[in-house]
CSV table of C-alpha atoms in Angstrom, one decimal:
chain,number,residue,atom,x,y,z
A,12,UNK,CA,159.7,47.3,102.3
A,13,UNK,CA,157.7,49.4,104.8
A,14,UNK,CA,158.1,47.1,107.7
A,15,UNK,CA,161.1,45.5,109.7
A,16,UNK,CA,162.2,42.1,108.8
A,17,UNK,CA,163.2,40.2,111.9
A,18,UNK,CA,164.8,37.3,111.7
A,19,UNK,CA,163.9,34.4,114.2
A,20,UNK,CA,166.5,31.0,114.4
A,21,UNK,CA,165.5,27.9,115.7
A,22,UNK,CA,168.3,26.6,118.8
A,23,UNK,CA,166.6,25.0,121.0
A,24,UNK,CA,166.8,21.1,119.8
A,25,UNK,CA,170.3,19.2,121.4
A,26,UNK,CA,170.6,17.1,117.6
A,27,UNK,CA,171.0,13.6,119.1
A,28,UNK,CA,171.9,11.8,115.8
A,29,UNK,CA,174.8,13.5,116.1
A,30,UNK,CA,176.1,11.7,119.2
A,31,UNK,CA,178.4,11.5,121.2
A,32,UNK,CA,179.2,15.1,120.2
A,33,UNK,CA,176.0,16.5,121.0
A,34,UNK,CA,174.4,15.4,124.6
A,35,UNK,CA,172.2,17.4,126.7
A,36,UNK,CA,174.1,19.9,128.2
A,37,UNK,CA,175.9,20.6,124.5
A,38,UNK,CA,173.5,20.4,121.6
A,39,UNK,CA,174.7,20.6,118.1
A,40,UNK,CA,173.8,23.9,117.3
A,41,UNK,CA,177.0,24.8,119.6
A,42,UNK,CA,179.0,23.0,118.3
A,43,UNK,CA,182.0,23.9,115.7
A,44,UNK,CA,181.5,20.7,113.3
A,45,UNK,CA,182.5,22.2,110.1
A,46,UNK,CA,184.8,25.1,111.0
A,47,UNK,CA,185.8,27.2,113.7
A,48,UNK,CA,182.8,29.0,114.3
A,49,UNK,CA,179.7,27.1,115.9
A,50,UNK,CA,176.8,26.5,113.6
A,51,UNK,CA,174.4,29.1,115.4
A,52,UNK,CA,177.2,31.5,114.9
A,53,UNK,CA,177.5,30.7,111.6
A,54,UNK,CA,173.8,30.9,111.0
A,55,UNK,CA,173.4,34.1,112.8
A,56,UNK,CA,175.8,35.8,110.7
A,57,UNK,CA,173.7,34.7,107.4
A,58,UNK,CA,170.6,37.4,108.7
A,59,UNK,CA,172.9,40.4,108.6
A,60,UNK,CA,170.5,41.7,106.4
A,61,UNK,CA,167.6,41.9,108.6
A,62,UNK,CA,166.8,44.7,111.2
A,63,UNK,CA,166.6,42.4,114.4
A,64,UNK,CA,167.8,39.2,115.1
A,65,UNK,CA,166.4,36.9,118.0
A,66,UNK,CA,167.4,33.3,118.5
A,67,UNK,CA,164.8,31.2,120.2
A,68,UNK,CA,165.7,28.5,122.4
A,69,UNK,CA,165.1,26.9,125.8
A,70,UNK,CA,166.2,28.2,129.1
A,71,UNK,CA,169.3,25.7,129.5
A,72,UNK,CA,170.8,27.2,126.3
A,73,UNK,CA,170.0,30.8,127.0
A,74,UNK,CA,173.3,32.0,128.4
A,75,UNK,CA,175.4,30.1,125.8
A,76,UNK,CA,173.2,31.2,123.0
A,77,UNK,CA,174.5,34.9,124.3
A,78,UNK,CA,177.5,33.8,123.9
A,79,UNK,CA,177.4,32.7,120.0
A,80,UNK,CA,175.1,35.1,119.2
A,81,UNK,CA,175.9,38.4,121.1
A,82,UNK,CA,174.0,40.8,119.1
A,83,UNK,CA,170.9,38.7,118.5
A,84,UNK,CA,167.9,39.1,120.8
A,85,UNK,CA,167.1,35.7,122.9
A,86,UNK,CA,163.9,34.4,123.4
A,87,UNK,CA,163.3,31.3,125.6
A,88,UNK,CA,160.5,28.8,125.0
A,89,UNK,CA,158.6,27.5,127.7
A,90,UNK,CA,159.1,23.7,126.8
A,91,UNK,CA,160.9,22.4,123.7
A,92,UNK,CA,157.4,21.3,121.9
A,93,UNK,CA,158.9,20.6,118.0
A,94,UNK,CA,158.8,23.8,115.3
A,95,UNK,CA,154.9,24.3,115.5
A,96,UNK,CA,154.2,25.5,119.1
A,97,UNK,CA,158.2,27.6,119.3
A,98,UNK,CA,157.4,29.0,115.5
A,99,UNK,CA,153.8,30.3,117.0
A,100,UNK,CA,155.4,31.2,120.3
A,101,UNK,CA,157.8,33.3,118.7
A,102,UNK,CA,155.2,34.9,116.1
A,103,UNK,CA,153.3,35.8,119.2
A,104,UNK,CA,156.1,37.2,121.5
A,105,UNK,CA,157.9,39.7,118.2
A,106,UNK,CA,154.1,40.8,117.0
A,107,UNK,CA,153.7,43.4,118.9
A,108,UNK,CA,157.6,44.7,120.0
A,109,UNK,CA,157.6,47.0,116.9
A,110,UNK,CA,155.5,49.6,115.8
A,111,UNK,CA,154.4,47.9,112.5
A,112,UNK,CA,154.0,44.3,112.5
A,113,UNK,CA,157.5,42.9,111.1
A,114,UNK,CA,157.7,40.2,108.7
A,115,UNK,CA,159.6,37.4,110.5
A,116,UNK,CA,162.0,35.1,108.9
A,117,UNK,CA,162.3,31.6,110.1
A,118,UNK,CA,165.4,29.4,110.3
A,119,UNK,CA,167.2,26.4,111.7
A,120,UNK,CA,170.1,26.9,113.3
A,121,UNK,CA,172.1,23.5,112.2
A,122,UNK,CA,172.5,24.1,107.9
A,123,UNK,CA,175.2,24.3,105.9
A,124,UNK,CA,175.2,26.8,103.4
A,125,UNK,CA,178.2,27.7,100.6
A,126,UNK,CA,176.7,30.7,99.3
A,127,UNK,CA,175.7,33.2,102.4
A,128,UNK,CA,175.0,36.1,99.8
A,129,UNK,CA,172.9,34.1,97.6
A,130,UNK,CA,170.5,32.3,101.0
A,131,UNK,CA,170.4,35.8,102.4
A,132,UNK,CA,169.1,37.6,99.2
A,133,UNK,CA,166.5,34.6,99.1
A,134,UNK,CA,165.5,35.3,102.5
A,135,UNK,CA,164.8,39.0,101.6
A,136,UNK,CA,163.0,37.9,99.1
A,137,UNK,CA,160.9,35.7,100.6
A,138,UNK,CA,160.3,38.0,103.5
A,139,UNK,CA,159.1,40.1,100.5
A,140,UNK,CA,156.5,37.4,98.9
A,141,UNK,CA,155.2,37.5,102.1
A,142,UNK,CA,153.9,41.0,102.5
A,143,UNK,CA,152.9,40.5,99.3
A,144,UNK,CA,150.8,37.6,98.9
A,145,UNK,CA,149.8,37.6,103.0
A,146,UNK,CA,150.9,34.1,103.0
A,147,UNK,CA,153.1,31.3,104.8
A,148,UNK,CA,156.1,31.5,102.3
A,149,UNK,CA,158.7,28.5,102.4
A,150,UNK,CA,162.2,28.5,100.9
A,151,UNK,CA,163.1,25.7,98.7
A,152,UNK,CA,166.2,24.2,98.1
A,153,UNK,CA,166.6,23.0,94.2
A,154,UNK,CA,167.6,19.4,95.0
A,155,UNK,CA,171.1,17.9,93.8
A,156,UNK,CA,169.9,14.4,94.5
A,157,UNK,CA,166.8,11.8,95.2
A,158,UNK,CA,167.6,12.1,98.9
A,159,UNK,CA,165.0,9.9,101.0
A,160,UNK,CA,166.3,11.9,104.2
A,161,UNK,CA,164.8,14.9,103.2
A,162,UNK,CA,161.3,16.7,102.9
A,163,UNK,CA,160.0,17.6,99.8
A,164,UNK,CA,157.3,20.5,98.5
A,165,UNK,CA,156.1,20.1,95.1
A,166,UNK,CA,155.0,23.8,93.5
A,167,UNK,CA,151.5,23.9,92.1
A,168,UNK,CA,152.1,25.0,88.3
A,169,UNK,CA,154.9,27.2,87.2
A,170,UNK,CA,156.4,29.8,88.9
A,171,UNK,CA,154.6,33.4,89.6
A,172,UNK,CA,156.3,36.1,88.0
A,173,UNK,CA,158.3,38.7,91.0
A,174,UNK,CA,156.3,41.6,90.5
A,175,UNK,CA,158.2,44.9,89.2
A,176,UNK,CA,161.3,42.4,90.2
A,177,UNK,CA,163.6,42.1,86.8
A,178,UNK,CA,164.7,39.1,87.9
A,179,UNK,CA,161.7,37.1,86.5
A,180,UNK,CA,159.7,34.5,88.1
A,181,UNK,CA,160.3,33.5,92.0
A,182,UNK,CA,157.6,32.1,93.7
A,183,UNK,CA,154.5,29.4,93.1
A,184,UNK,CA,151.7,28.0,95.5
A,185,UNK,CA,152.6,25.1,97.0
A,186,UNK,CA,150.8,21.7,96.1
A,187,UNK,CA,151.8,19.4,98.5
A,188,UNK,CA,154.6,18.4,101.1
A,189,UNK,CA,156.4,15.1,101.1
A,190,UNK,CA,157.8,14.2,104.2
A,191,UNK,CA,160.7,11.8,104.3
A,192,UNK,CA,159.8,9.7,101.1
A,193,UNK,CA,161.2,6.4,100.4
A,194,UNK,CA,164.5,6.6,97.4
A,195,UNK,CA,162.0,5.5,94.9
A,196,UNK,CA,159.3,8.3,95.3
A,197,UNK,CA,162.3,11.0,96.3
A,198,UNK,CA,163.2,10.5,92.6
A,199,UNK,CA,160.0,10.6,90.8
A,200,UNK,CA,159.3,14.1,92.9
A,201,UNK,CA,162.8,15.7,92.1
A,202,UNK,CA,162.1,14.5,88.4
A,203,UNK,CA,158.8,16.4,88.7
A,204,UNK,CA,160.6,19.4,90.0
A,205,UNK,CA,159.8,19.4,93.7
A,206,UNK,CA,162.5,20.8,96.3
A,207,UNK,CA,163.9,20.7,99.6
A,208,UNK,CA,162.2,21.5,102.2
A,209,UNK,CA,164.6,23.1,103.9
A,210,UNK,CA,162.6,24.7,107.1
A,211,UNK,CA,162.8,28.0,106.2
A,212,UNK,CA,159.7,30.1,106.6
A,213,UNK,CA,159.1,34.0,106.0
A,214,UNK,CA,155.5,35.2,107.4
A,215,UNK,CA,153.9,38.0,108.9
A,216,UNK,CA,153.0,36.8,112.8
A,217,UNK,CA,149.4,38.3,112.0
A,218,UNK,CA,149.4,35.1,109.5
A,219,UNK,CA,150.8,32.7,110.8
A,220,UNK,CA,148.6,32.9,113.6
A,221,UNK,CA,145.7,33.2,112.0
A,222,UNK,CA,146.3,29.8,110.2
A,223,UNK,CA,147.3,28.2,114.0
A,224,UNK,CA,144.4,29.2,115.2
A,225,UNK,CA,142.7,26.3,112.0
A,226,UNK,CA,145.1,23.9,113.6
A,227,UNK,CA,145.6,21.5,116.1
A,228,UNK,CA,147.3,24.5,117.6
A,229,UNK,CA,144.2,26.4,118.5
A,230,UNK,CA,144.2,25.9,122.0
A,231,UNK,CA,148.2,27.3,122.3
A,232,UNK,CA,147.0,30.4,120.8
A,233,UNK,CA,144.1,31.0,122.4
A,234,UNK,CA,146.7,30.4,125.4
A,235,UNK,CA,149.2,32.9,124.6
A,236,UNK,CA,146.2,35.3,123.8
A,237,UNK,CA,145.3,35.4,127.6
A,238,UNK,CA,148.7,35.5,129.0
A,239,UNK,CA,149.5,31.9,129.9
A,240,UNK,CA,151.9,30.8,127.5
A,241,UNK,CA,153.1,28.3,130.1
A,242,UNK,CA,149.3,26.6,130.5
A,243,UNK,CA,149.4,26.6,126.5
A,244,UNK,CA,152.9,24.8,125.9
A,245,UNK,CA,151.9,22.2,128.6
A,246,UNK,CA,148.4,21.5,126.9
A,247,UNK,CA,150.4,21.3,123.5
A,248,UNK,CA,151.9,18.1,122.3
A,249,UNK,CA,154.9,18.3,120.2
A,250,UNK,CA,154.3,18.4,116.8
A,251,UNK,CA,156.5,20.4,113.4
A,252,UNK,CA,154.9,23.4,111.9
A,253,UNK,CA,154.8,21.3,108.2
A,254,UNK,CA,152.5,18.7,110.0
A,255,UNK,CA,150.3,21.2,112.6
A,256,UNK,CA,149.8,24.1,109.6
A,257,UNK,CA,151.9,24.2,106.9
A,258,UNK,CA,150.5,21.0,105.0
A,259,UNK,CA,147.3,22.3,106.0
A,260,UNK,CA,147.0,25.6,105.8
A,261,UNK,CA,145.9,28.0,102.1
A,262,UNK,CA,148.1,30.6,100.8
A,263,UNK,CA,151.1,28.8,100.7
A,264,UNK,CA,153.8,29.5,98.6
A,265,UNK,CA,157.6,28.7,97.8
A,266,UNK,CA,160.3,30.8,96.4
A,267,UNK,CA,163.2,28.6,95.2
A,268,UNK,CA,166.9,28.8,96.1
A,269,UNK,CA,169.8,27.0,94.2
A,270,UNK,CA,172.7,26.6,96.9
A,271,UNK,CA,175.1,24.1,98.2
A,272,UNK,CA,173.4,23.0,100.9
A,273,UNK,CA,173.0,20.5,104.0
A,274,UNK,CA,171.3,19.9,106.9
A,275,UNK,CA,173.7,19.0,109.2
A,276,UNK,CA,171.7,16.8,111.4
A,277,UNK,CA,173.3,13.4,110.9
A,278,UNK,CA,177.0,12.2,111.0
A,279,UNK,CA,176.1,11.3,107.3
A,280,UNK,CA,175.6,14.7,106.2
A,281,UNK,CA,179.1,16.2,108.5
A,282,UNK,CA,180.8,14.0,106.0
A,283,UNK,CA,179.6,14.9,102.9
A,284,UNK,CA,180.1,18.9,104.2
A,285,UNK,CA,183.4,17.9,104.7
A,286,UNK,CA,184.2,16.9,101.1
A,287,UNK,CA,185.2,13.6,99.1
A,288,UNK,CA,187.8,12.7,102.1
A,289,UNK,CA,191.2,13.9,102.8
A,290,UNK,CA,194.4,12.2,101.5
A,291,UNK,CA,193.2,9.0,103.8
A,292,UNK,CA,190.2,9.0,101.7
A,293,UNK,CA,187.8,9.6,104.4
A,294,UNK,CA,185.9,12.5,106.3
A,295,UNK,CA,187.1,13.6,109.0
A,296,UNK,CA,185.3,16.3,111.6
A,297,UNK,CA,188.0,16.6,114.0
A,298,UNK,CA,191.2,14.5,115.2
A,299,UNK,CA,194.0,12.1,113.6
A,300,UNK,CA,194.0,9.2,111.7
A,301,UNK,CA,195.6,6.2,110.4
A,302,UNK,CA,193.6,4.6,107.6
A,303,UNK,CA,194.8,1.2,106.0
A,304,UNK,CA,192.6,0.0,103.1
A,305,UNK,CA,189.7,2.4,104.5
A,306,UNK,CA,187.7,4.9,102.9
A,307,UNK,CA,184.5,6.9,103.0
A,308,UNK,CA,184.2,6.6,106.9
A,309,UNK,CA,183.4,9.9,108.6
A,310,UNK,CA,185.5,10.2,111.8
A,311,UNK,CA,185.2,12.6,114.7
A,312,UNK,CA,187.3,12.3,117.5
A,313,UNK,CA,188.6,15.5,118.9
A,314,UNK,CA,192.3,15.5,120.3
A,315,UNK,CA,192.8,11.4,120.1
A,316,UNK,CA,194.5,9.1,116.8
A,317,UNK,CA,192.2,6.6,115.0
A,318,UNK,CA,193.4,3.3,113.5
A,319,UNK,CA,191.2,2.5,110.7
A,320,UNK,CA,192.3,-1.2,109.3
A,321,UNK,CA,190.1,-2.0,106.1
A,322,UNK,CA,186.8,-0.9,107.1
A,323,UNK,CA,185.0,1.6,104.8
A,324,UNK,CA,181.6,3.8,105.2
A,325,UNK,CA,181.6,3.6,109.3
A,326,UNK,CA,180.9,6.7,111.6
A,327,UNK,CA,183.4,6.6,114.4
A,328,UNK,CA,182.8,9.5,116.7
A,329,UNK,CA,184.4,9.5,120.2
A,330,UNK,CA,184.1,12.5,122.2
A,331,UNK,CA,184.6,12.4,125.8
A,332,UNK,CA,184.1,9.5,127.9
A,333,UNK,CA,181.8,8.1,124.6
A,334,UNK,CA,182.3,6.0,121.3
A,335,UNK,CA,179.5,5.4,118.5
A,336,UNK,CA,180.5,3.4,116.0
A,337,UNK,CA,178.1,2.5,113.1
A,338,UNK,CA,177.2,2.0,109.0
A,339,UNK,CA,177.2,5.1,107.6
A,340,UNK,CA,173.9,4.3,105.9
A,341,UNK,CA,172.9,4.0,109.2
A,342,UNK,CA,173.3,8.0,110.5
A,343,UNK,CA,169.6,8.5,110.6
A,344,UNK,CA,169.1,5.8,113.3
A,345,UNK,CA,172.1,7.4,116.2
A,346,UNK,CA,168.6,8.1,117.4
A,347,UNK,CA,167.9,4.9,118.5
A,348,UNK,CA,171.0,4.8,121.0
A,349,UNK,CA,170.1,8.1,122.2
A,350,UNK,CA,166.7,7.1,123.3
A,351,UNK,CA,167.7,3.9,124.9
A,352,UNK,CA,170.5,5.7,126.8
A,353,UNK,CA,167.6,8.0,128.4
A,354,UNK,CA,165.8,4.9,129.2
A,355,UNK,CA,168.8,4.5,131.4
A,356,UNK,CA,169.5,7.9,132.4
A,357,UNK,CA,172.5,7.7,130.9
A,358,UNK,CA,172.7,10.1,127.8
């Protein structure tokens, strides 16, 4: 490809379903949940194949983010405003750093991936599809299950064939995007052949502004455009790039990707990264424990010893001076006790 490929990953979020290990001066993407390495680090290392790196998060991160990431560029957002106004921000500030207008590639920070070779070749590709269709190219992950927890995009038709690419077809315009549906509709879309929205993008910065500029985030660019991205980010209310252009916007495509993967955003998902349980028959992130008629629990509880005494499917996740203990089924709602601890000032 005659232009650089810069990959751009998303840090700035703190993860607060997965509390009490991530609070606001430690956010998940920091963290070493799975392994020894922190997911940014982790993530970081999966753009190898790209000819810059940046990581783009917000100014309390910055110096740690240098720390896990020592060879990546950082960029710091003015305010933590959701993926739409950071994804534009960042399209704006790496436009012009090069002398031909890279292609960026977009990422998350807090995935799990078994197969680095296979997601990075995908990301090259897609980077690819995007020079060559001048559109807003998503990766999709070829679901393994009717997950309600995840987002969905359905493909318009079958796929397009790769160009002088032997490896036959790879990409197709995008239809629609379901967000979060109910179990019920999550399985009538994976039987239809949608996928995972997994929140990886590839675009030029030329494009995706363009299409920001036909969104509710016109006045951020028109912001940026005159030097006041600070004026911009305060005008802008928070808002993900699926909702403010992607679900709007033409010339959308997605390139498919069959991988082991998670998002690692609930205590849920930490346990099924973790495998089918240990020889107690249950998940555990970090710590020891005692399990008597008890399985399928996820557990994380760094340097203390758990007694679990027939109780099965439970998060139990004491870090610190804090305990959270909840239904497994119930991982997506740790939200809940985050926001009422702010209430209090307390989180």
């Amino acid at each position: 490809m005659d232009r650089p490929v810069v990959a751009c990953v998303l840090a700035g979020g703190i993860g607060s379903r997965l509390y009490p290990a991530s609070r606001s001066d430690r956010p998940k993407q920091l963290l070493s949940l799975v392994g020894e390495r922190s997911l940014l680090a982790r993530t970081v290392g999966r753009t190898a194949f790209a000819d810059e790196r940046y990581v783009l998060t917000r100014e309390a991160f910055a110096d740690a983010v240098h720390d896990h990431a020592p060879r990546a560029g950082v960029l710091v957002e003015p305010a933590g405003k959701d993926t739409g106004p950071a994804l534009v921000y960042a399209a704006w500030r790496l436009r012009d750093q090069f002398e031909t207008e890279p292609v960026l590639v977009c990422l998350p920070s807090d995935h799990h991936v078994a197969d680095d070779a296979a997601f990075a070749a995908r990301l090259e590709r897609a980077a690819e599809i995007a020079v060559e269709t001048d559109g807003l190219v998503t990766v999709g992950i070829e679901p393994t299950r009717p997950s309600p927890g995840y987002g969905y995009v359905v493909p318009a038709g079958e796929l397009e064939a790769a160009g002088d690419d032997e490896s036959g077809s790879d990409y197709a315009a995008v239809a629609q995007f379901t967000e979060k549906p109910d179990r019920d509709t999550a399985r009538d879309l994976v039987e239809g052949g949608a996928y995972w929205n997994a929140g990886v993008f590839a675009w030029t910065p030329s494009t995706l502004l363009a299409a920001a500029r036909d969104s509710s985030l016109a006045p951020l660019v028109d912001a940026l455009e005159a030097g006041n991205p600070d004026e911009g980010f305060d005008a802008a209310a928070p808002i993900s790039v699926d909702y403010a252009i992607m679900e709007r916007a033409t010339d959308v495509f997605v390139t498919p990707l069959s991988v082991d993967w998670d998002d690692l955003g609930t205590w849920d998902a930490v346990g099924r990264v973790l495998g089918a349980g240990d020889e107690t028959g249950n998940d555990v992130a970090a710590g020891e424990v005692l399990a008597i008629d008890a399985t399928g629990n996820v557990v994380a509880a760094p340097e203390k010893h758990v007694s679990l005494l027939a109780v099965d499917d439970l998060i139990v996740a004491a870090v610190d001076d804090r305990l959270l203990v909840a239904p497994r089924e119930a991982s997506q709602r740790v939200r809940e006790v985050v926001d009422r601890l702010r209430e209090h000032d307390t989180f």
